Amino acid sequence: MNVFDFLNVFELNIIITLQNNIFSGLFVGQNLLTLKEVDSTNNFLKNLLTNSKPVPEGTVIMAESQFAGRGQQENKWHSEPGKNLTFSVLLNPAFLGVLNQFDLTRAISLGVYDALEPILGAQLKIKWPNDIYYADKKLGGMLIENLIQGGQIKNSIVGIGINVNQQDFPAGTGNPTSIRQILHEDYDLRTLLSEICTHIEAYYLNLKAGKIVFLRNAYLNRLYWLNEPQKFKAQNEVFAGTIINVKETGLLVIKNNNNEEREFSLKEIEFLNK
Ligand code: BTN
């Protein structure tokens, strides 16, 4: 049986390469579909799931170009065609309850971080909840979309964008950086994808094995601004405070200068860079 049997004729027409078994892990990246152009790899994977044929866990959809890439909080994700990694991974963490969704975010963030750290070094951080930062600039981010059934996560579409070989970024796209801007040389996209898949799989298997304390500590150890006095904005109020923790559910805990601990969700808090 062909591993790509789950694709229909329409999908096969827009795929430029089908590859399997090129990565070292057990399942993440074993089925890799590279698309020349797509609206969003998350959308493509979501559509595939509505097909009658099951899609194997760990399938990766990668695009050379996305014309409607999506970011968190309804933002757009801009990426110069052919220069960066834009891909989505299918996971089926049915062992994870809805209340523990943030542990999946932790596992994926850690996987991406650990793939990049040997290349970029200690200035790499995870910015809560799941941005990848180098110094004070954004190198990448993720959009994890969970399909819930009966209180459990049936499917998780893990969309990841990493700026790799893009040199220039349009104004108004945040505060981005890329591996190329940091190292002043190009990095092979497929090698990096393979590293990320390997590390995501390792952390995902830890999550599946219930090693939650390990994951939570590892995530905190890599967190941007942890235990550093910084400035934030919430409800139009600028305040000084220090990130001291991330709750099990994923809320960010900041202690303000009056020693009060406040908890925030993503929509409620803004980091104010110097
Ligand atoms: C963010 O930081 O706002 C999240 C960015 C996520 C971008 C990736 S690129 C691949 C996948 N497809 C999308 O449309 N979005 C994610």
Short mmCIF file of C-alpha atoms and ligand atoms in Angstrom, two decimals:
data_model
loop_
_atom_site.label_atom_id
_atom_site.label_comp_id
_atom_site.label_asym_id
_atom_site.label_seq_id
_atom_site.Cartn_x
_atom_site.Cartn_y
_atom_site.Cartn_z
CA MET A 1 0.00 0.00 0.00
CA ASN A 2 1.27 3.46 -0.89
CA VAL A 3 1.66 5.68 2.18
CA PHE A 4 -0.01 8.52 0.29
CA ASP A 5 -3.21 6.60 -0.40
CA PHE A 6 -5.04 9.13 1.77
CA LEU A 7 -4.66 11.79 -0.93
CA ASN A 8 -7.17 12.22 -3.72
CA VAL A 9 -6.40 13.13 -7.33
CA PHE A 10 -6.90 16.85 -6.77
CA GLU A 11 -4.42 16.92 -3.96
CA LEU A 12 -1.90 14.85 -5.90
CA ASN A 13 -1.98 17.44 -8.69
CA ILE A 14 -0.80 20.27 -6.47
CA ILE A 15 1.86 18.39 -4.61
CA ILE A 16 5.30 18.81 -6.07
CA THR A 17 7.13 16.15 -4.12
CA LEU A 18 6.10 13.16 -2.08
CA GLN A 19 8.67 11.75 0.21
CA ASN A 20 8.65 9.18 2.91
CA ASN A 21 11.06 7.63 5.36
CA ILE A 22 13.66 10.33 5.01
CA PHE A 23 13.65 11.37 8.65
CA SER A 24 15.22 9.54 11.55
CA GLY A 25 12.19 9.42 13.89
CA LEU A 26 9.38 6.92 14.15
CA PHE A 27 6.47 8.87 12.72
CA VAL A 28 6.82 12.68 12.68
CA GLY A 29 7.90 13.53 9.14
CA GLN A 30 7.74 9.96 7.81
CA ASN A 31 5.07 11.17 5.39
CA LEU A 32 6.18 14.51 4.00
CA LEU A 33 4.20 16.39 1.36
CA THR A 34 5.78 19.49 -0.13
CA LEU A 35 3.42 21.92 -1.82
CA LYS A 36 4.49 24.58 -4.27
CA GLU A 37 1.78 26.98 -3.14
CA VAL A 38 -1.18 26.78 -0.77
CA ASP A 39 -3.33 29.21 1.20
CA SER A 40 -2.17 27.80 4.54
CA THR A 41 -0.68 24.42 5.39
CA ASN A 42 -2.96 24.31 8.46
CA ASN A 43 -6.02 24.71 6.19
CA PHE A 44 -4.72 22.06 3.79
CA LEU A 45 -4.20 19.55 6.59
CA LYS A 46 -7.61 20.35 8.08
CA ASN A 47 -9.21 19.66 4.68
CA LEU A 48 -7.30 16.40 4.34
CA LEU A 49 -8.77 15.26 7.66
CA THR A 50 -12.29 15.65 6.30
CA ASN A 51 -11.50 13.08 3.58
CA SER A 52 -12.81 9.60 4.12
CA LYS A 53 -9.33 8.11 4.16
CA PRO A 54 -7.43 8.42 7.44
CA VAL A 55 -4.29 10.56 7.49
CA PRO A 56 -1.37 8.94 9.33
CA GLU A 57 -0.25 10.61 12.55
CA GLY A 58 2.98 12.56 12.05
CA THR A 59 2.18 13.55 8.45
CA VAL A 60 3.91 16.82 7.58
CA ILE A 61 2.58 19.27 5.00
CA MET A 62 5.21 21.80 3.96
CA ALA A 63 4.70 24.72 1.57
CA GLU A 64 7.21 26.67 -0.46
CA SER A 65 4.72 29.51 -0.48
CA GLN A 66 1.58 30.35 1.51
CA PHE A 67 -0.68 33.09 0.14
CA ALA A 68 -2.86 33.28 3.26
CA GLY A 69 -0.61 32.09 6.07
CA ARG A 70 -2.27 32.47 9.44
CA GLY A 71 -0.74 33.52 12.76
CA GLN A 72 -2.08 33.71 16.27
CA GLN A 73 -4.90 36.05 17.23
CA GLU A 74 -6.17 36.34 13.63
CA ASN A 75 -2.84 37.79 12.49
CA LYS A 76 -1.41 37.03 9.06
CA TRP A 77 1.84 35.08 8.75
CA HIS A 78 4.10 36.58 6.08
CA SER A 79 6.92 34.52 4.65
CA GLU A 80 8.96 35.11 1.49
CA PRO A 81 8.36 32.17 -0.88
CA GLY A 82 11.07 29.52 -0.88
CA LYS A 83 13.09 31.15 1.90
CA ASN A 84 11.60 29.84 5.13
CA LEU A 85 9.98 26.86 6.82
CA THR A 86 6.19 26.90 6.78
CA PHE A 87 4.69 23.53 7.64
CA SER A 88 2.02 21.71 9.63
CA VAL A 89 2.25 18.43 11.52
CA LEU A 90 -0.68 16.16 12.34
CA LEU A 91 -0.74 14.75 15.86
CA ASN A 92 -3.52 12.75 17.52
CA PRO A 93 -3.03 13.31 21.27
CA ALA A 94 -6.24 11.53 22.31
CA PHE A 95 -4.49 10.82 25.64
CA LEU A 96 -4.60 14.55 26.45
CA GLY A 97 -7.62 16.19 28.08
CA VAL A 98 -8.77 19.63 27.03
CA LEU A 99 -7.57 21.11 30.32
CA ASN A 100 -4.04 19.92 29.54
CA GLN A 101 -3.86 21.41 26.05
CA PHE A 102 -1.06 23.72 27.08
CA ASP A 103 1.24 20.75 27.75
CA LEU A 104 1.12 20.04 24.02
CA THR A 105 2.10 23.67 23.37
CA ARG A 106 5.01 23.16 25.77
CA ALA A 107 6.14 19.95 24.05
CA ILE A 108 6.05 21.50 20.56
CA SER A 109 7.79 24.71 21.66
CA LEU A 110 10.52 22.65 23.32
CA GLY A 111 10.98 20.52 20.21
CA VAL A 112 11.41 23.56 17.98
CA TYR A 113 13.68 25.22 20.54
CA ASP A 114 15.95 22.19 20.94
CA ALA A 115 16.33 21.85 17.17
CA LEU A 116 17.41 25.50 16.86
CA GLU A 117 19.55 25.88 19.99
CA PRO A 118 22.61 23.99 18.65
CA ILE A 119 22.55 26.29 15.61
CA LEU A 120 21.90 29.60 17.37
CA GLY A 121 22.99 29.22 20.99
CA ALA A 122 21.80 30.53 24.32
CA GLN A 123 20.21 33.77 23.12
CA LEU A 124 17.37 31.62 21.86
CA LYS A 125 14.27 31.68 24.08
CA ILE A 126 10.65 30.60 24.09
CA LYS A 127 8.48 33.67 24.44
CA TRP A 128 5.24 32.78 26.18
CA PRO A 129 3.12 31.15 25.00
CA ASN A 130 4.87 29.70 21.93
CA ASP A 131 6.99 32.18 20.03
CA ILE A 132 10.61 31.44 19.30
CA TYR A 133 12.76 34.46 20.05
CA TYR A 134 16.40 35.27 19.42
CA ALA A 135 17.57 38.15 21.62
CA ASP A 136 14.54 40.47 21.43
CA LYS A 137 13.34 39.44 17.98
CA LYS A 138 10.89 36.88 16.70
CA LEU A 139 12.41 34.00 14.75
CA GLY A 140 9.31 31.89 14.53
CA GLY A 141 5.93 31.01 15.88
CA MET A 142 3.26 28.37 15.88
CA LEU A 143 -0.44 28.04 15.44
CA ILE A 144 -1.74 24.90 17.12
CA GLU A 145 -5.35 24.11 16.25
CA ASN A 146 -6.95 21.33 18.28
CA LEU A 147 -10.03 19.40 17.21
CA ILE A 148 -11.79 18.34 20.40
CA GLN A 149 -14.09 15.34 20.77
CA GLY A 150 -15.58 14.13 24.05
CA GLY A 151 -13.30 16.32 26.17
CA GLN A 152 -10.16 14.90 24.54
CA ILE A 153 -7.98 16.23 21.71
CA LYS A 154 -8.77 14.07 18.71
CA ASN A 155 -6.48 15.82 16.24
CA SER A 156 -3.98 18.58 16.62
CA ILE A 157 -2.83 20.57 13.63
CA VAL A 158 0.51 22.00 14.59
CA GLY A 159 1.44 24.82 12.22
CA ILE A 160 4.99 26.11 12.48
CA GLY A 161 6.68 29.04 10.75
CA ILE A 162 10.43 29.66 11.15
CA ASN A 163 12.29 32.48 9.42
CA VAL A 164 15.34 30.81 7.95
CA ASN A 165 16.88 32.41 4.83
CA GLN A 166 14.83 35.61 4.51
CA GLN A 167 17.09 38.65 4.65
CA ASP A 168 14.59 41.51 4.48
CA PHE A 169 11.19 41.83 6.11
CA PRO A 170 8.48 44.31 5.14
CA ALA A 171 7.71 47.08 7.61
CA GLY A 172 4.79 46.43 9.93
CA THR A 173 5.39 42.70 10.35
CA GLY A 174 6.41 42.88 14.00
CA ASN A 175 9.99 42.53 15.09
CA PRO A 176 11.26 39.60 13.02
CA THR A 177 14.66 38.05 12.57
CA SER A 178 15.90 34.99 10.68
CA ILE A 179 18.72 32.45 10.90
CA ARG A 180 20.27 34.22 7.91
CA GLN A 181 20.23 37.59 9.66
CA ILE A 182 21.84 36.04 12.75
CA LEU A 183 24.48 33.78 11.14
CA HIS A 184 24.96 35.73 7.88
CA GLU A 185 24.64 32.53 5.90
CA ASP A 186 21.89 30.32 4.50
CA TYR A 187 20.68 27.20 6.27
CA ASP A 188 19.33 24.11 4.51
CA LEU A 189 15.56 24.00 4.96
CA ARG A 190 15.19 20.24 4.75
CA THR A 191 17.94 19.60 7.32
CA LEU A 192 16.25 21.99 9.73
CA LEU A 193 12.83 20.45 9.12
CA SER A 194 14.26 17.02 9.87
CA GLU A 195 15.82 18.27 13.14
CA ILE A 196 12.58 19.91 14.23
CA CYS A 197 10.55 16.76 13.48
CA THR A 198 13.00 14.60 15.45
CA HIS A 199 12.86 16.86 18.51
CA ILE A 200 9.09 17.36 18.39
CA GLU A 201 8.63 13.61 18.30
CA ALA A 202 10.92 13.11 21.30
CA TYR A 203 9.03 15.67 23.41
CA TYR A 204 5.66 14.38 22.21
CA LEU A 205 6.60 10.87 23.34
CA ASN A 206 7.60 12.30 26.75
CA LEU A 207 4.19 13.96 26.93
CA LYS A 208 2.50 10.69 26.02
CA ALA A 209 4.53 8.93 28.72
CA GLY A 210 3.18 11.42 31.30
CA LYS A 211 6.46 13.24 31.99
CA ILE A 212 4.60 16.45 32.69
CA VAL A 213 6.85 17.82 35.46
CA PHE A 214 9.89 17.39 33.22
CA LEU A 215 8.13 19.21 30.35
CA ARG A 216 6.92 22.07 32.55
CA ASN A 217 10.37 22.61 34.05
CA ALA A 218 12.10 22.40 30.67
CA TYR A 219 9.67 24.98 29.25
CA LEU A 220 10.23 27.38 32.17
CA ASN A 221 14.01 27.01 31.87
CA ARG A 222 13.88 28.34 28.32
CA LEU A 223 11.35 31.10 28.90
CA TYR A 224 12.01 34.65 27.65
CA TRP A 225 11.98 37.27 30.46
CA LEU A 226 11.56 34.69 33.24
CA ASN A 227 12.51 36.28 36.60
CA GLU A 228 13.52 39.55 34.88
CA PRO A 229 11.89 42.85 35.87
CA GLN A 230 10.21 44.11 32.69
CA LYS A 231 7.34 46.28 31.44
CA PHE A 232 3.94 44.99 30.35
CA LYS A 233 0.62 46.40 29.24
CA ALA A 234 -2.78 45.06 30.31
CA GLN A 235 -6.17 46.77 29.97
CA ASN A 236 -4.44 49.94 28.73
CA GLU A 237 -2.32 50.09 31.86
CA VAL A 238 1.48 49.92 31.63
CA PHE A 239 3.04 48.23 34.63
CA ALA A 240 6.38 46.89 35.80
CA GLY A 241 6.51 43.27 36.81
CA THR A 242 8.35 39.98 36.64
CA ILE A 243 7.25 36.74 35.01
CA ILE A 244 7.48 34.14 37.76
CA ASN A 245 5.57 31.17 36.37
CA VAL A 246 3.25 29.66 33.77
CA LYS A 247 0.20 27.88 35.23
CA GLU A 248 -0.66 24.29 34.28
CA THR A 249 -3.41 25.69 32.07
CA GLY A 250 -0.98 28.03 30.34
CA LEU A 251 -1.83 31.32 32.05
CA LEU A 252 1.15 33.64 32.50
CA VAL A 253 1.88 34.65 36.11
CA ILE A 254 3.42 38.09 36.63
CA LYS A 255 4.32 39.57 40.02
CA ASN A 256 3.96 43.33 40.06
CA ASN A 257 5.92 45.81 42.15
CA ASN A 258 3.35 45.56 44.95
CA ASN A 259 4.15 41.85 45.17
CA GLU A 260 0.71 40.96 43.77
CA GLU A 261 0.57 37.94 41.47
CA ARG A 262 -1.63 38.42 38.41
CA GLU A 263 -2.55 35.80 35.80
CA PHE A 264 -3.02 36.58 32.11
CA SER A 265 -4.23 34.89 28.98
CA LEU A 266 -2.70 35.73 25.59
CA LYS A 267 -5.29 38.34 24.68
CA GLU A 268 -4.91 40.14 28.01
CA ILE A 269 -1.23 40.98 28.08
CA GLU A 270 1.35 42.70 25.92
CA PHE A 271 5.12 42.58 26.43
CA LEU A 272 6.63 46.07 26.09
CA ASN A 273 10.12 45.82 24.68
CA LYS A 274 12.64 48.47 25.59
C1 BTN B 1 2.33 33.17 15.09
O1 BTN B 1 3.41 33.36 15.63
O2 BTN B 1 1.49 34.07 15.01
C2 BTN B 1 2.02 31.82 14.53
C3 BTN B 1 2.59 31.65 13.16
C4 BTN B 1 2.28 30.30 12.56
C5 BTN B 1 2.64 30.24 11.10
C6 BTN B 1 2.57 28.85 10.53
S1 BTN B 1 3.28 28.75 8.93
C7 BTN B 1 2.65 27.15 8.73
C8 BTN B 1 1.27 27.13 9.34
N1 BTN B 1 0.28 27.55 8.37
C9 BTN B 1 -0.29 28.70 8.71
O3 BTN B 1 -1.16 29.29 8.05
N2 BTN B 1 0.20 29.13 9.88
C10 BTN B 1 1.19 28.23 10.41
#
